[in-house]
Amino acid sequence: MRKAGWIVLGAVAGLATGCAGSPPAKQRPAGDSKPQPSQPVKRDLPEGMHKLGEGVTTEEGTWRLTPSVLTMVTPSSRAKGLPRGWRAAKMTWTLTSEVQQLLDVSSTVRYGAMGRPAAVFTDSGIEGIPDAISDDPPRVKPGGAYALTVGVAVPADAAGEPVTITTRPSTLFGDTGDVDFFEGPFPGAAARKDSLLHPRPAPDTRKALAFGQWKADPQMTVDHVRQDGTAGGRATFSGELTVRNAAAVADLPYTPMKKSLRVYYGDELKEAELIPSGTGSADTGFIAPQRAATHTFHFSLPKGAKAESVTVEVTDLGNAEATFEGKIAD
């Protein structure tokens, strides 16, 4: 199309010069035409990410995975994994194959600019992702398709926010290495245009960063540290670690959220106890480009111990990456 456009413009120029009494301009042979510079393609998502409803091939092209857009659903009393008061939606994942045994697909689902974990639930007609790594896995005829329905829920005020889904298929022989990112708005409100996170990193110093400040490289912050109850006579607390993938393209190496935490209190920096339910370690889900992931951690102080502020150290495979400190919120 670009070549034809060049010829038409050249003909118009020749007619114009002919009217002025000058010989028509000599046209360049079609085979010698220079390619016109391509216009940059405007993308709603970073390169390598896909809108919900688009399909991707995986596992060396033997499978095609297509997650549909999210649609609102009214859960029944039999729903499992659905937090009270959250909005519920469902989506269909279609797997088309050239092999028989169903591909096992693990997923991480996050919502909003901070990438907080969404809830994945099951209900009548929403079976979720089956266990394909078993003695009797689901099977598909060669060239056939397998559809599974996944339930996704977010807090009531998160309608319209983006839902980012990371998938990583695996087989009996382990992970395939294919990591794909999908994104689309949660139904119930207009998609939000200000849903992207644009942190302003603090200056690079050796001092501890305050809660809410961002470290530049890797981009991360700790915030919302507050007391949330008691257990066994001990005060319990929670906080949020947010990590952002600053890459512009979804390309290897992906940015996994493999962070561990240590929490200290008091002038002597005594170590608090991480609560197992919070694991103290961020999940290992991969983070999409230009997106963030938030992990909620939990810890407790010994009986009788009090602290107005705490220090949180973030490590990656044992190497300290950042230290944050601040007061415990009421």
C-alpha atoms as a PDB file:
ATOM      1  CA  MET A   1       0.000   0.000   0.000  1.00  0.00           C
ATOM      2  CA  ARG A   2       2.857   2.386   0.721  1.00  0.00           C
ATOM      3  CA  LYS A   3       4.356   1.815  -2.761  1.00  0.00           C
ATOM      4  CA  ALA A   4       1.052   2.560  -4.508  1.00  0.00           C
ATOM      5  CA  GLY A   5       0.622   5.707  -2.443  1.00  0.00           C
ATOM      6  CA  TRP A   6       4.078   6.943  -3.567  1.00  0.00           C
ATOM      7  CA  ILE A   7       3.192   6.426  -7.253  1.00  0.00           C
ATOM      8  CA  VAL A   8      -0.075   8.340  -6.958  1.00  0.00           C
ATOM      9  CA  LEU A   9       1.638  11.293  -5.309  1.00  0.00           C
ATOM     10  CA  GLY A  10       4.315  11.270  -8.001  1.00  0.00           C
ATOM     11  CA  ALA A  11       1.694  11.407 -10.769  1.00  0.00           C
ATOM     12  CA  VAL A  12      -0.016  14.375  -9.172  1.00  0.00           C
ATOM     13  CA  ALA A  13       3.309  16.211  -8.967  1.00  0.00           C
ATOM     14  CA  GLY A  14       3.981  15.503 -12.662  1.00  0.00           C
ATOM     15  CA  LEU A  15       0.635  16.949 -13.726  1.00  0.00           C
ATOM     16  CA  ALA A  16       1.242  20.070 -11.686  1.00  0.00           C
ATOM     17  CA  THR A  17       4.679  20.722 -13.206  1.00  0.00           C
ATOM     18  CA  GLY A  18       3.300  19.985 -16.681  1.00  0.00           C
ATOM     19  CA  CYS A  19       0.758  22.767 -16.294  1.00  0.00           C
ATOM     20  CA  ALA A  20       3.663  25.105 -15.547  1.00  0.00           C
ATOM     21  CA  GLY A  21       5.324  24.201 -18.827  1.00  0.00           C
ATOM     22  CA  SER A  22       8.007  21.970 -17.350  1.00  0.00           C
ATOM     23  CA  PRO A  23       8.556  18.357 -18.343  1.00  0.00           C
ATOM     24  CA  PRO A  24       6.911  15.846 -16.034  1.00  0.00           C
ATOM     25  CA  ALA A  25       9.057  14.531 -13.222  1.00  0.00           C
ATOM     26  CA  LYS A  26      10.708  11.232 -13.933  1.00  0.00           C
ATOM     27  CA  GLN A  27       9.139   8.536 -11.845  1.00  0.00           C
ATOM     28  CA  ARG A  28      11.260   6.079  -9.930  1.00  0.00           C
ATOM     29  CA  PRO A  29      10.860   2.492 -11.108  1.00  0.00           C
ATOM     30  CA  ALA A  30       8.553   0.562  -8.818  1.00  0.00           C
ATOM     31  CA  GLY A  31      11.306  -1.875  -7.905  1.00  0.00           C
ATOM     32  CA  ASP A  32      13.608   0.961  -6.795  1.00  0.00           C
ATOM     33  CA  SER A  33      11.114   2.738  -4.539  1.00  0.00           C
ATOM     34  CA  LYS A  34      12.457   3.411  -1.077  1.00  0.00           C
ATOM     35  CA  PRO A  35      10.377   2.119   1.831  1.00  0.00           C
ATOM     36  CA  GLN A  36       8.591   4.856   3.725  1.00  0.00           C
ATOM     37  CA  PRO A  37       9.297   5.079   7.433  1.00  0.00           C
ATOM     38  CA  SER A  38       6.693   3.090   9.319  1.00  0.00           C
ATOM     39  CA  GLN A  39       4.455   4.894  11.740  1.00  0.00           C
ATOM     40  CA  PRO A  40       4.794   3.697  15.330  1.00  0.00           C
ATOM     41  CA  VAL A  41       1.987   1.377  16.295  1.00  0.00           C
ATOM     42  CA  LYS A  42      -0.035   2.748  19.157  1.00  0.00           C
ATOM     43  CA  ARG A  43      -0.460   0.038  21.755  1.00  0.00           C
ATOM     44  CA  ASP A  44      -2.852   0.015  24.658  1.00  0.00           C
ATOM     45  CA  LEU A  45      -0.579  -2.467  26.411  1.00  0.00           C
ATOM     46  CA  PRO A  46       3.216  -2.875  26.563  1.00  0.00           C
ATOM     47  CA  GLU A  47       4.737  -5.038  23.854  1.00  0.00           C
ATOM     48  CA  GLY A  48       4.353  -8.698  24.684  1.00  0.00           C
ATOM     49  CA  MET A  49       1.126  -8.307  26.656  1.00  0.00           C
ATOM     50  CA  HIS A  50      -2.259  -9.361  25.293  1.00  0.00           C
ATOM     51  CA  LYS A  51      -5.799  -8.138  25.720  1.00  0.00           C
ATOM     52  CA  LEU A  52      -8.278 -10.563  27.213  1.00  0.00           C
ATOM     53  CA  GLY A  53      -9.884 -12.335  24.283  1.00  0.00           C
ATOM     54  CA  GLU A  54      -6.632 -12.691  22.332  1.00  0.00           C
ATOM     55  CA  GLY A  55      -5.017 -16.090  21.918  1.00  0.00           C
ATOM     56  CA  VAL A  56      -1.371 -17.114  22.248  1.00  0.00           C
ATOM     57  CA  THR A  57       0.448 -20.269  21.262  1.00  0.00           C
ATOM     58  CA  THR A  58       2.444 -22.034  23.926  1.00  0.00           C
ATOM     59  CA  GLU A  59       4.398 -25.211  24.600  1.00  0.00           C
ATOM     60  CA  GLU A  60       6.282 -25.041  21.295  1.00  0.00           C
ATOM     61  CA  GLY A  61       3.112 -24.254  19.387  1.00  0.00           C
ATOM     62  CA  THR A  62       1.252 -27.419  20.329  1.00  0.00           C
ATOM     63  CA  TRP A  63      -1.343 -25.490  22.346  1.00  0.00           C
ATOM     64  CA  ARG A  64      -3.239 -22.271  21.930  1.00  0.00           C
ATOM     65  CA  LEU A  65      -4.573 -20.493  25.012  1.00  0.00           C
ATOM     66  CA  THR A  66      -7.387 -17.927  24.718  1.00  0.00           C
ATOM     67  CA  PRO A  67      -8.781 -16.348  27.921  1.00  0.00           C
ATOM     68  CA  SER A  68     -12.049 -14.506  27.293  1.00  0.00           C
ATOM     69  CA  VAL A  69     -13.048 -11.106  28.634  1.00  0.00           C
ATOM     70  CA  LEU A  70     -14.542 -11.006  32.119  1.00  0.00           C
ATOM     71  CA  THR A  71     -18.319 -10.960  32.540  1.00  0.00           C
ATOM     72  CA  MET A  72     -20.263 -10.209  35.714  1.00  0.00           C
ATOM     73  CA  VAL A  73     -21.822 -13.131  37.552  1.00  0.00           C
ATOM     74  CA  THR A  74     -24.058 -13.509  40.589  1.00  0.00           C
ATOM     75  CA  PRO A  75     -22.466 -16.114  42.857  1.00  0.00           C
ATOM     76  CA  SER A  76     -24.523 -18.782  44.585  1.00  0.00           C
ATOM     77  CA  SER A  77     -24.364 -19.820  48.220  1.00  0.00           C
ATOM     78  CA  ARG A  78     -22.061 -22.658  47.166  1.00  0.00           C
ATOM     79  CA  ALA A  79     -19.243 -20.371  45.969  1.00  0.00           C
ATOM     80  CA  LYS A  80     -15.853 -21.157  47.488  1.00  0.00           C
ATOM     81  CA  GLY A  81     -12.949 -18.707  47.813  1.00  0.00           C
ATOM     82  CA  LEU A  82     -15.090 -15.590  47.353  1.00  0.00           C
ATOM     83  CA  PRO A  83     -14.477 -12.886  50.000  1.00  0.00           C
ATOM     84  CA  ARG A  84     -17.592 -11.298  51.464  1.00  0.00           C
ATOM     85  CA  GLY A  85     -18.689  -8.149  49.657  1.00  0.00           C
ATOM     86  CA  TRP A  86     -16.397  -8.600  46.641  1.00  0.00           C
ATOM     87  CA  ARG A  87     -17.632  -8.317  43.056  1.00  0.00           C
ATOM     88  CA  ALA A  88     -17.650 -11.570  41.095  1.00  0.00           C
ATOM     89  CA  ALA A  89     -16.998 -12.271  37.437  1.00  0.00           C
ATOM     90  CA  LYS A  90     -16.152 -15.253  35.285  1.00  0.00           C
ATOM     91  CA  MET A  91     -14.172 -15.956  32.161  1.00  0.00           C
ATOM     92  CA  THR A  92     -13.640 -18.899  29.834  1.00  0.00           C
ATOM     93  CA  TRP A  93     -10.186 -20.193  28.984  1.00  0.00           C
ATOM     94  CA  THR A  94     -10.116 -22.163  25.751  1.00  0.00           C
ATOM     95  CA  LEU A  95      -7.232 -24.533  25.156  1.00  0.00           C
ATOM     96  CA  THR A  96      -6.878 -25.874  21.610  1.00  0.00           C
ATOM     97  CA  SER A  97      -4.443 -28.714  21.188  1.00  0.00           C
ATOM     98  CA  GLU A  98      -2.619 -31.068  18.908  1.00  0.00           C
ATOM     99  CA  VAL A  99      -1.924 -33.471  21.738  1.00  0.00           C
ATOM    100  CA  GLN A 100      -4.196 -35.430  24.051  1.00  0.00           C
ATOM    101  CA  GLN A 101      -3.249 -34.708  27.667  1.00  0.00           C
ATOM    102  CA  LEU A 102      -4.509 -31.362  28.909  1.00  0.00           C
ATOM    103  CA  LEU A 103      -1.855 -28.742  29.535  1.00  0.00           C
ATOM    104  CA  ASP A 104      -1.540 -27.665  33.174  1.00  0.00           C
ATOM    105  CA  VAL A 105      -1.853 -23.885  33.463  1.00  0.00           C
ATOM    106  CA  SER A 106      -0.899 -22.077  36.647  1.00  0.00           C
ATOM    107  CA  SER A 107      -1.989 -18.473  36.912  1.00  0.00           C
ATOM    108  CA  THR A 108      -1.534 -15.330  38.987  1.00  0.00           C
ATOM    109  CA  VAL A 109      -4.396 -12.805  38.962  1.00  0.00           C
ATOM    110  CA  ARG A 110      -3.937  -9.219  40.142  1.00  0.00           C
ATOM    111  CA  TYR A 111      -6.046  -6.076  39.932  1.00  0.00           C
ATOM    112  CA  GLY A 112      -5.520  -2.317  39.964  1.00  0.00           C
ATOM    113  CA  ALA A 113      -2.449  -0.145  39.583  1.00  0.00           C
ATOM    114  CA  MET A 114      -0.805  -1.622  42.694  1.00  0.00           C
ATOM    115  CA  GLY A 115      -1.295  -5.188  41.487  1.00  0.00           C
ATOM    116  CA  ARG A 116      -3.059  -6.497  44.570  1.00  0.00           C
ATOM    117  CA  PRO A 117      -4.093 -10.164  44.521  1.00  0.00           C
ATOM    118  CA  ALA A 118      -7.543 -10.877  43.138  1.00  0.00           C
ATOM    119  CA  ALA A 119      -9.568 -13.778  44.485  1.00  0.00           C
ATOM    120  CA  VAL A 120     -10.065 -16.856  42.329  1.00  0.00           C
ATOM    121  CA  PHE A 121     -13.211 -18.761  43.243  1.00  0.00           C
ATOM    122  CA  THR A 122     -15.289 -21.740  42.175  1.00  0.00           C
ATOM    123  CA  ASP A 123     -19.057 -22.129  42.044  1.00  0.00           C
ATOM    124  CA  SER A 124     -21.754 -23.997  40.191  1.00  0.00           C
ATOM    125  CA  GLY A 125     -20.655 -23.911  36.557  1.00  0.00           C
ATOM    126  CA  ILE A 126     -17.319 -22.310  37.516  1.00  0.00           C
ATOM    127  CA  GLU A 127     -15.046 -25.291  38.002  1.00  0.00           C
ATOM    128  CA  GLY A 128     -11.716 -23.468  37.845  1.00  0.00           C
ATOM    129  CA  ILE A 129      -8.478 -24.886  36.482  1.00  0.00           C
ATOM    130  CA  PRO A 130      -8.313 -28.683  36.757  1.00  0.00           C
ATOM    131  CA  ASP A 131      -5.281 -30.579  37.965  1.00  0.00           C
ATOM    132  CA  ALA A 132      -3.739 -31.806  34.741  1.00  0.00           C
ATOM    133  CA  ILE A 133      -0.652 -33.259  36.477  1.00  0.00           C
ATOM    134  CA  SER A 134      -2.309 -36.339  37.889  1.00  0.00           C
ATOM    135  CA  ASP A 135      -2.692 -40.052  37.275  1.00  0.00           C
ATOM    136  CA  ASP A 136      -5.900 -39.451  35.353  1.00  0.00           C
ATOM    137  CA  PRO A 137      -5.677 -35.976  33.801  1.00  0.00           C
ATOM    138  CA  PRO A 138      -8.305 -34.473  31.494  1.00  0.00           C
ATOM    139  CA  ARG A 139      -7.640 -35.332  27.865  1.00  0.00           C
ATOM    140  CA  VAL A 140      -8.431 -33.637  24.588  1.00  0.00           C
ATOM    141  CA  LYS A 141      -8.735 -35.134  21.136  1.00  0.00           C
ATOM    142  CA  PRO A 142      -5.997 -34.013  18.734  1.00  0.00           C
ATOM    143  CA  GLY A 143      -7.166 -30.777  17.174  1.00  0.00           C
ATOM    144  CA  GLY A 144      -9.952 -30.482  19.715  1.00  0.00           C
ATOM    145  CA  ALA A 145     -10.625 -27.787  22.274  1.00  0.00           C
ATOM    146  CA  TYR A 146     -11.046 -27.778  26.035  1.00  0.00           C
ATOM    147  CA  ALA A 147     -12.897 -24.941  27.753  1.00  0.00           C
ATOM    148  CA  LEU A 148     -12.640 -24.214  31.455  1.00  0.00           C
ATOM    149  CA  THR A 149     -14.399 -21.506  33.454  1.00  0.00           C
ATOM    150  CA  VAL A 150     -12.492 -19.417  36.003  1.00  0.00           C
ATOM    151  CA  GLY A 151     -14.045 -17.180  38.652  1.00  0.00           C
ATOM    152  CA  VAL A 152     -12.312 -13.877  39.513  1.00  0.00           C
ATOM    153  CA  ALA A 153     -13.354 -11.474  42.279  1.00  0.00           C
ATOM    154  CA  VAL A 154     -12.152  -8.017  43.352  1.00  0.00           C
ATOM    155  CA  PRO A 155     -13.242  -5.595  46.095  1.00  0.00           C
ATOM    156  CA  ALA A 156     -16.501  -3.748  45.490  1.00  0.00           C
ATOM    157  CA  ASP A 157     -14.738  -0.455  44.690  1.00  0.00           C
ATOM    158  CA  ALA A 158     -12.427  -2.026  42.088  1.00  0.00           C
ATOM    159  CA  ALA A 159     -14.942  -2.280  39.232  1.00  0.00           C
ATOM    160  CA  GLY A 160     -13.410  -0.922  36.033  1.00  0.00           C
ATOM    161  CA  GLU A 161      -9.851  -1.445  37.238  1.00  0.00           C
ATOM    162  CA  PRO A 162      -7.512  -3.556  35.103  1.00  0.00           C
ATOM    163  CA  VAL A 163      -7.159  -7.239  35.864  1.00  0.00           C
ATOM    164  CA  THR A 164      -3.741  -8.626  34.920  1.00  0.00           C
ATOM    165  CA  ILE A 165      -3.398 -12.391  34.477  1.00  0.00           C
ATOM    166  CA  THR A 166      -0.067 -14.162  34.242  1.00  0.00           C
ATOM    167  CA  THR A 167      -0.071 -17.724  32.929  1.00  0.00           C
ATOM    168  CA  ARG A 168       2.702 -20.274  32.964  1.00  0.00           C
ATOM    169  CA  PRO A 169       1.889 -23.694  31.487  1.00  0.00           C
ATOM    170  CA  SER A 170       3.615 -26.854  32.625  1.00  0.00           C
ATOM    171  CA  THR A 171       3.678 -30.487  31.599  1.00  0.00           C
ATOM    172  CA  LEU A 172       4.658 -33.722  33.285  1.00  0.00           C
ATOM    173  CA  PHE A 173       8.247 -32.700  32.630  1.00  0.00           C
ATOM    174  CA  GLY A 174       7.991 -29.340  34.417  1.00  0.00           C
ATOM    175  CA  ASP A 175       7.431 -25.696  33.473  1.00  0.00           C
ATOM    176  CA  THR A 176       7.459 -24.967  29.760  1.00  0.00           C
ATOM    177  CA  GLY A 177       9.103 -21.569  30.185  1.00  0.00           C
ATOM    178  CA  ASP A 178       6.263 -19.848  28.334  1.00  0.00           C
ATOM    179  CA  VAL A 179       5.053 -16.910  30.431  1.00  0.00           C
ATOM    180  CA  ASP A 180       2.187 -14.854  29.011  1.00  0.00           C
ATOM    181  CA  PHE A 181       0.462 -11.728  30.302  1.00  0.00           C
ATOM    182  CA  PHE A 182      -3.183 -10.824  29.654  1.00  0.00           C
ATOM    183  CA  GLU A 183      -5.104  -7.770  30.798  1.00  0.00           C
ATOM    184  CA  GLY A 184      -8.615  -6.378  30.644  1.00  0.00           C
ATOM    185  CA  PRO A 185     -10.988  -4.317  32.786  1.00  0.00           C
ATOM    186  CA  PHE A 186     -13.106  -5.819  35.522  1.00  0.00           C
ATOM    187  CA  PRO A 187     -16.744  -5.322  34.468  1.00  0.00           C
ATOM    188  CA  GLY A 188     -19.231  -3.093  36.223  1.00  0.00           C
ATOM    189  CA  ALA A 189     -17.741   0.338  35.471  1.00  0.00           C
ATOM    190  CA  ALA A 190     -15.903   2.176  32.730  1.00  0.00           C
ATOM    191  CA  ALA A 191     -12.268   1.167  32.304  1.00  0.00           C
ATOM    192  CA  ARG A 192     -10.045   3.564  34.230  1.00  0.00           C
ATOM    193  CA  LYS A 193      -7.468   5.495  32.240  1.00  0.00           C
ATOM    194  CA  ASP A 194      -5.425   6.405  35.320  1.00  0.00           C
ATOM    195  CA  SER A 195      -4.861   2.788  36.271  1.00  0.00           C
ATOM    196  CA  LEU A 196      -1.095   2.802  35.653  1.00  0.00           C
ATOM    197  CA  LEU A 197       1.416   3.322  38.410  1.00  0.00           C
ATOM    198  CA  HIS A 198       4.063   6.018  37.907  1.00  0.00           C
ATOM    199  CA  PRO A 199       6.296   6.005  40.998  1.00  0.00           C
ATOM    200  CA  ARG A 200       8.822   8.727  41.734  1.00  0.00           C
ATOM    201  CA  PRO A 201      11.901   6.971  43.095  1.00  0.00           C
ATOM    202  CA  ALA A 202      13.724   8.552  46.018  1.00  0.00           C
ATOM    203  CA  PRO A 203      17.393   9.594  45.675  1.00  0.00           C
ATOM    204  CA  ASP A 204      19.792   6.685  45.886  1.00  0.00           C
ATOM    205  CA  THR A 205      21.360   6.858  49.357  1.00  0.00           C
ATOM    206  CA  ARG A 206      22.496   4.408  51.975  1.00  0.00           C
ATOM    207  CA  LYS A 207      19.839   5.579  54.394  1.00  0.00           C
ATOM    208  CA  ALA A 208      16.670   3.639  54.989  1.00  0.00           C
ATOM    209  CA  LEU A 209      13.714   4.779  52.943  1.00  0.00           C
ATOM    210  CA  ALA A 210      10.532   5.926  54.638  1.00  0.00           C
ATOM    211  CA  PHE A 211       7.356   3.894  54.251  1.00  0.00           C
ATOM    212  CA  GLY A 212       5.726   4.909  50.973  1.00  0.00           C
ATOM    213  CA  GLN A 213       8.967   6.002  49.298  1.00  0.00           C
ATOM    214  CA  TRP A 214      10.120   4.136  46.211  1.00  0.00           C
ATOM    215  CA  LYS A 215      13.509   2.585  45.638  1.00  0.00           C
ATOM    216  CA  ALA A 216      14.745   3.273  42.125  1.00  0.00           C
ATOM    217  CA  ASP A 217      16.330  -0.046  41.174  1.00  0.00           C
ATOM    218  CA  PRO A 218      14.583  -2.373  41.566  1.00  0.00           C
ATOM    219  CA  GLN A 219      11.440  -0.313  41.920  1.00  0.00           C
ATOM    220  CA  MET A 220       9.754  -1.228  45.191  1.00  0.00           C
ATOM    221  CA  THR A 221       8.148   0.241  48.296  1.00  0.00           C
ATOM    222  CA  VAL A 222       6.809  -0.843  51.679  1.00  0.00           C
ATOM    223  CA  ASP A 223       3.737   0.855  53.100  1.00  0.00           C
ATOM    224  CA  HIS A 224       0.501   0.490  55.071  1.00  0.00           C
ATOM    225  CA  VAL A 225       2.135  -1.159  58.102  1.00  0.00           C
ATOM    226  CA  ARG A 226      -0.507  -1.306  60.823  1.00  0.00           C
ATOM    227  CA  GLN A 227      -1.720  -3.403  63.718  1.00  0.00           C
ATOM    228  CA  ASP A 228      -4.515  -5.734  62.721  1.00  0.00           C
ATOM    229  CA  GLY A 229      -5.245  -7.758  65.859  1.00  0.00           C
ATOM    230  CA  THR A 230      -3.871 -10.089  68.495  1.00  0.00           C
ATOM    231  CA  ALA A 231      -3.110 -13.797  68.541  1.00  0.00           C
ATOM    232  CA  GLY A 232      -2.074 -15.763  71.624  1.00  0.00           C
ATOM    233  CA  GLY A 233      -1.523 -12.568  73.572  1.00  0.00           C
ATOM    234  CA  ARG A 234       0.747 -11.135  70.875  1.00  0.00           C
ATOM    235  CA  ALA A 235       0.026  -8.060  68.826  1.00  0.00           C
ATOM    236  CA  THR A 236      -0.180  -8.874  65.112  1.00  0.00           C
ATOM    237  CA  PHE A 237       0.577  -6.544  62.237  1.00  0.00           C
ATOM    238  CA  SER A 238       0.379  -6.422  58.450  1.00  0.00           C
ATOM    239  CA  GLY A 239       2.065  -4.411  55.731  1.00  0.00           C
ATOM    240  CA  GLU A 240       2.373  -4.267  51.974  1.00  0.00           C
ATOM    241  CA  LEU A 241       5.407  -4.785  49.757  1.00  0.00           C
ATOM    242  CA  THR A 242       4.900  -3.515  46.208  1.00  0.00           C
ATOM    243  CA  VAL A 243       7.355  -4.359  43.410  1.00  0.00           C
ATOM    244  CA  ARG A 244       7.129  -2.850  39.922  1.00  0.00           C
ATOM    245  CA  ASN A 245       8.571  -4.212  36.697  1.00  0.00           C
ATOM    246  CA  ALA A 246      10.032  -1.157  34.948  1.00  0.00           C
ATOM    247  CA  ALA A 247      10.709  -3.024  31.679  1.00  0.00           C
ATOM    248  CA  ALA A 248       8.919  -1.751  28.579  1.00  0.00           C
ATOM    249  CA  VAL A 249       8.650  -5.161  26.904  1.00  0.00           C
ATOM    250  CA  ALA A 250       7.573  -8.570  28.108  1.00  0.00           C
ATOM    251  CA  ASP A 251      10.793 -10.339  27.248  1.00  0.00           C
ATOM    252  CA  LEU A 252      13.257 -12.594  29.004  1.00  0.00           C
ATOM    253  CA  PRO A 253      14.326 -12.371  31.674  1.00  0.00           C
ATOM    254  CA  TYR A 254      10.919 -11.861  33.200  1.00  0.00           C
ATOM    255  CA  THR A 255      10.714 -10.154  36.577  1.00  0.00           C
ATOM    256  CA  PRO A 256       9.596 -12.653  39.195  1.00  0.00           C
ATOM    257  CA  MET A 257       8.498 -11.384  42.588  1.00  0.00           C
ATOM    258  CA  LYS A 258      10.934 -13.401  44.688  1.00  0.00           C
ATOM    259  CA  LYS A 259      11.379 -11.237  47.750  1.00  0.00           C
ATOM    260  CA  SER A 260      11.837 -12.188  51.399  1.00  0.00           C
ATOM    261  CA  LEU A 261      11.317  -9.899  54.362  1.00  0.00           C
ATOM    262  CA  ARG A 262      12.743  -9.358  57.806  1.00  0.00           C
ATOM    263  CA  VAL A 263      11.017  -7.034  60.272  1.00  0.00           C
ATOM    264  CA  TYR A 264      12.851  -5.393  63.210  1.00  0.00           C
ATOM    265  CA  TYR A 265      11.541  -3.350  66.141  1.00  0.00           C
ATOM    266  CA  GLY A 266      12.975  -1.300  69.009  1.00  0.00           C
ATOM    267  CA  ASP A 267      16.259   0.572  69.317  1.00  0.00           C
ATOM    268  CA  GLU A 268      18.162  -2.723  69.352  1.00  0.00           C
ATOM    269  CA  LEU A 269      16.497  -3.855  66.103  1.00  0.00           C
ATOM    270  CA  LYS A 270      15.142  -7.077  67.523  1.00  0.00           C
ATOM    271  CA  GLU A 271      13.646  -9.334  64.890  1.00  0.00           C
ATOM    272  CA  ALA A 272       9.878  -9.733  64.845  1.00  0.00           C
ATOM    273  CA  GLU A 273       8.284 -13.059  64.085  1.00  0.00           C
ATOM    274  CA  LEU A 274       6.774 -13.506  60.656  1.00  0.00           C
ATOM    275  CA  ILE A 275       3.363 -15.169  60.751  1.00  0.00           C
ATOM    276  CA  PRO A 276       3.280 -18.311  58.581  1.00  0.00           C
ATOM    277  CA  SER A 277      -0.038 -17.402  56.963  1.00  0.00           C
ATOM    278  CA  GLY A 278       1.680 -14.373  55.494  1.00  0.00           C
ATOM    279  CA  THR A 279       4.758 -16.486  54.663  1.00  0.00           C
ATOM    280  CA  GLY A 280       6.965 -13.399  54.909  1.00  0.00           C
ATOM    281  CA  SER A 281       7.946 -14.046  51.324  1.00  0.00           C
ATOM    282  CA  ALA A 282       6.330 -12.581  48.239  1.00  0.00           C
ATOM    283  CA  ASP A 283       4.848 -15.046  45.780  1.00  0.00           C
ATOM    284  CA  THR A 284       6.957 -16.128  42.843  1.00  0.00           C
ATOM    285  CA  GLY A 285       4.483 -15.003  40.216  1.00  0.00           C
ATOM    286  CA  PHE A 286       5.979 -13.073  37.321  1.00  0.00           C
ATOM    287  CA  ILE A 287       5.216  -9.368  36.950  1.00  0.00           C
ATOM    288  CA  ALA A 288       4.052  -7.948  33.625  1.00  0.00           C
ATOM    289  CA  PRO A 289       6.015  -5.057  32.065  1.00  0.00           C
ATOM    290  CA  GLN A 290       5.112  -1.601  33.390  1.00  0.00           C
ATOM    291  CA  ARG A 291       2.961  -3.293  36.034  1.00  0.00           C
ATOM    292  CA  ALA A 292       3.245  -3.804  39.788  1.00  0.00           C
ATOM    293  CA  ALA A 293       2.548  -6.625  42.220  1.00  0.00           C
ATOM    294  CA  THR A 294       1.666  -6.166  45.892  1.00  0.00           C
ATOM    295  CA  HIS A 295       2.243  -8.746  48.601  1.00  0.00           C
ATOM    296  CA  THR A 296       0.731  -8.462  52.092  1.00  0.00           C
ATOM    297  CA  PHE A 297       3.023  -9.689  54.840  1.00  0.00           C
ATOM    298  CA  HIS A 298       2.175 -10.379  58.481  1.00  0.00           C
ATOM    299  CA  PHE A 299       4.252 -10.383  61.639  1.00  0.00           C
ATOM    300  CA  SER A 300       3.872 -10.330  65.425  1.00  0.00           C
ATOM    301  CA  LEU A 301       5.752  -8.982  68.431  1.00  0.00           C
ATOM    302  CA  PRO A 302       6.505 -10.945  71.615  1.00  0.00           C
ATOM    303  CA  LYS A 303       4.088 -10.649  74.526  1.00  0.00           C
ATOM    304  CA  GLY A 304       4.485  -7.307  76.248  1.00  0.00           C
ATOM    305  CA  ALA A 305       6.655  -5.853  73.501  1.00  0.00           C
ATOM    306  CA  LYS A 306       5.601  -2.505  72.107  1.00  0.00           C
ATOM    307  CA  ALA A 307       6.755  -0.624  69.052  1.00  0.00           C
ATOM    308  CA  GLU A 308       5.732   2.665  67.534  1.00  0.00           C
ATOM    309  CA  SER A 309       7.872   2.085  64.457  1.00  0.00           C
ATOM    310  CA  VAL A 310       9.517  -0.849  62.673  1.00  0.00           C
ATOM    311  CA  THR A 311      12.233  -1.457  60.091  1.00  0.00           C
ATOM    312  CA  VAL A 312      11.586  -3.748  57.127  1.00  0.00           C
ATOM    313  CA  GLU A 313      14.458  -5.261  55.165  1.00  0.00           C
ATOM    314  CA  VAL A 314      13.751  -6.665  51.697  1.00  0.00           C
ATOM    315  CA  THR A 315      16.041  -9.383  50.358  1.00  0.00           C
ATOM    316  CA  ASP A 316      16.245 -11.331  47.124  1.00  0.00           C
ATOM    317  CA  LEU A 317      17.780 -14.791  47.443  1.00  0.00           C
ATOM    318  CA  GLY A 318      19.502 -13.634  50.633  1.00  0.00           C
ATOM    319  CA  ASN A 319      20.894 -10.405  49.202  1.00  0.00           C
ATOM    320  CA  ALA A 320      19.633  -7.205  50.843  1.00  0.00           C
ATOM    321  CA  GLU A 321      18.000  -4.926  48.271  1.00  0.00           C
ATOM    322  CA  ALA A 322      16.312  -2.207  50.318  1.00  0.00           C
ATOM    323  CA  THR A 323      15.452  -1.123  53.845  1.00  0.00           C
ATOM    324  CA  PHE A 324      12.328   0.797  54.819  1.00  0.00           C
ATOM    325  CA  GLU A 325      11.333   2.238  58.165  1.00  0.00           C
ATOM    326  CA  GLY A 326       8.397   4.138  59.553  1.00  0.00           C
ATOM    327  CA  LYS A 327       5.722   4.424  62.187  1.00  0.00           C
ATOM    328  CA  ILE A 328       3.015   1.849  62.601  1.00  0.00           C
ATOM    329  CA  ALA A 329      -0.282   3.320  61.421  1.00  0.00           C
ATOM    330  CA  ASP A 330      -3.276   3.401  63.764  1.00  0.00           C
END
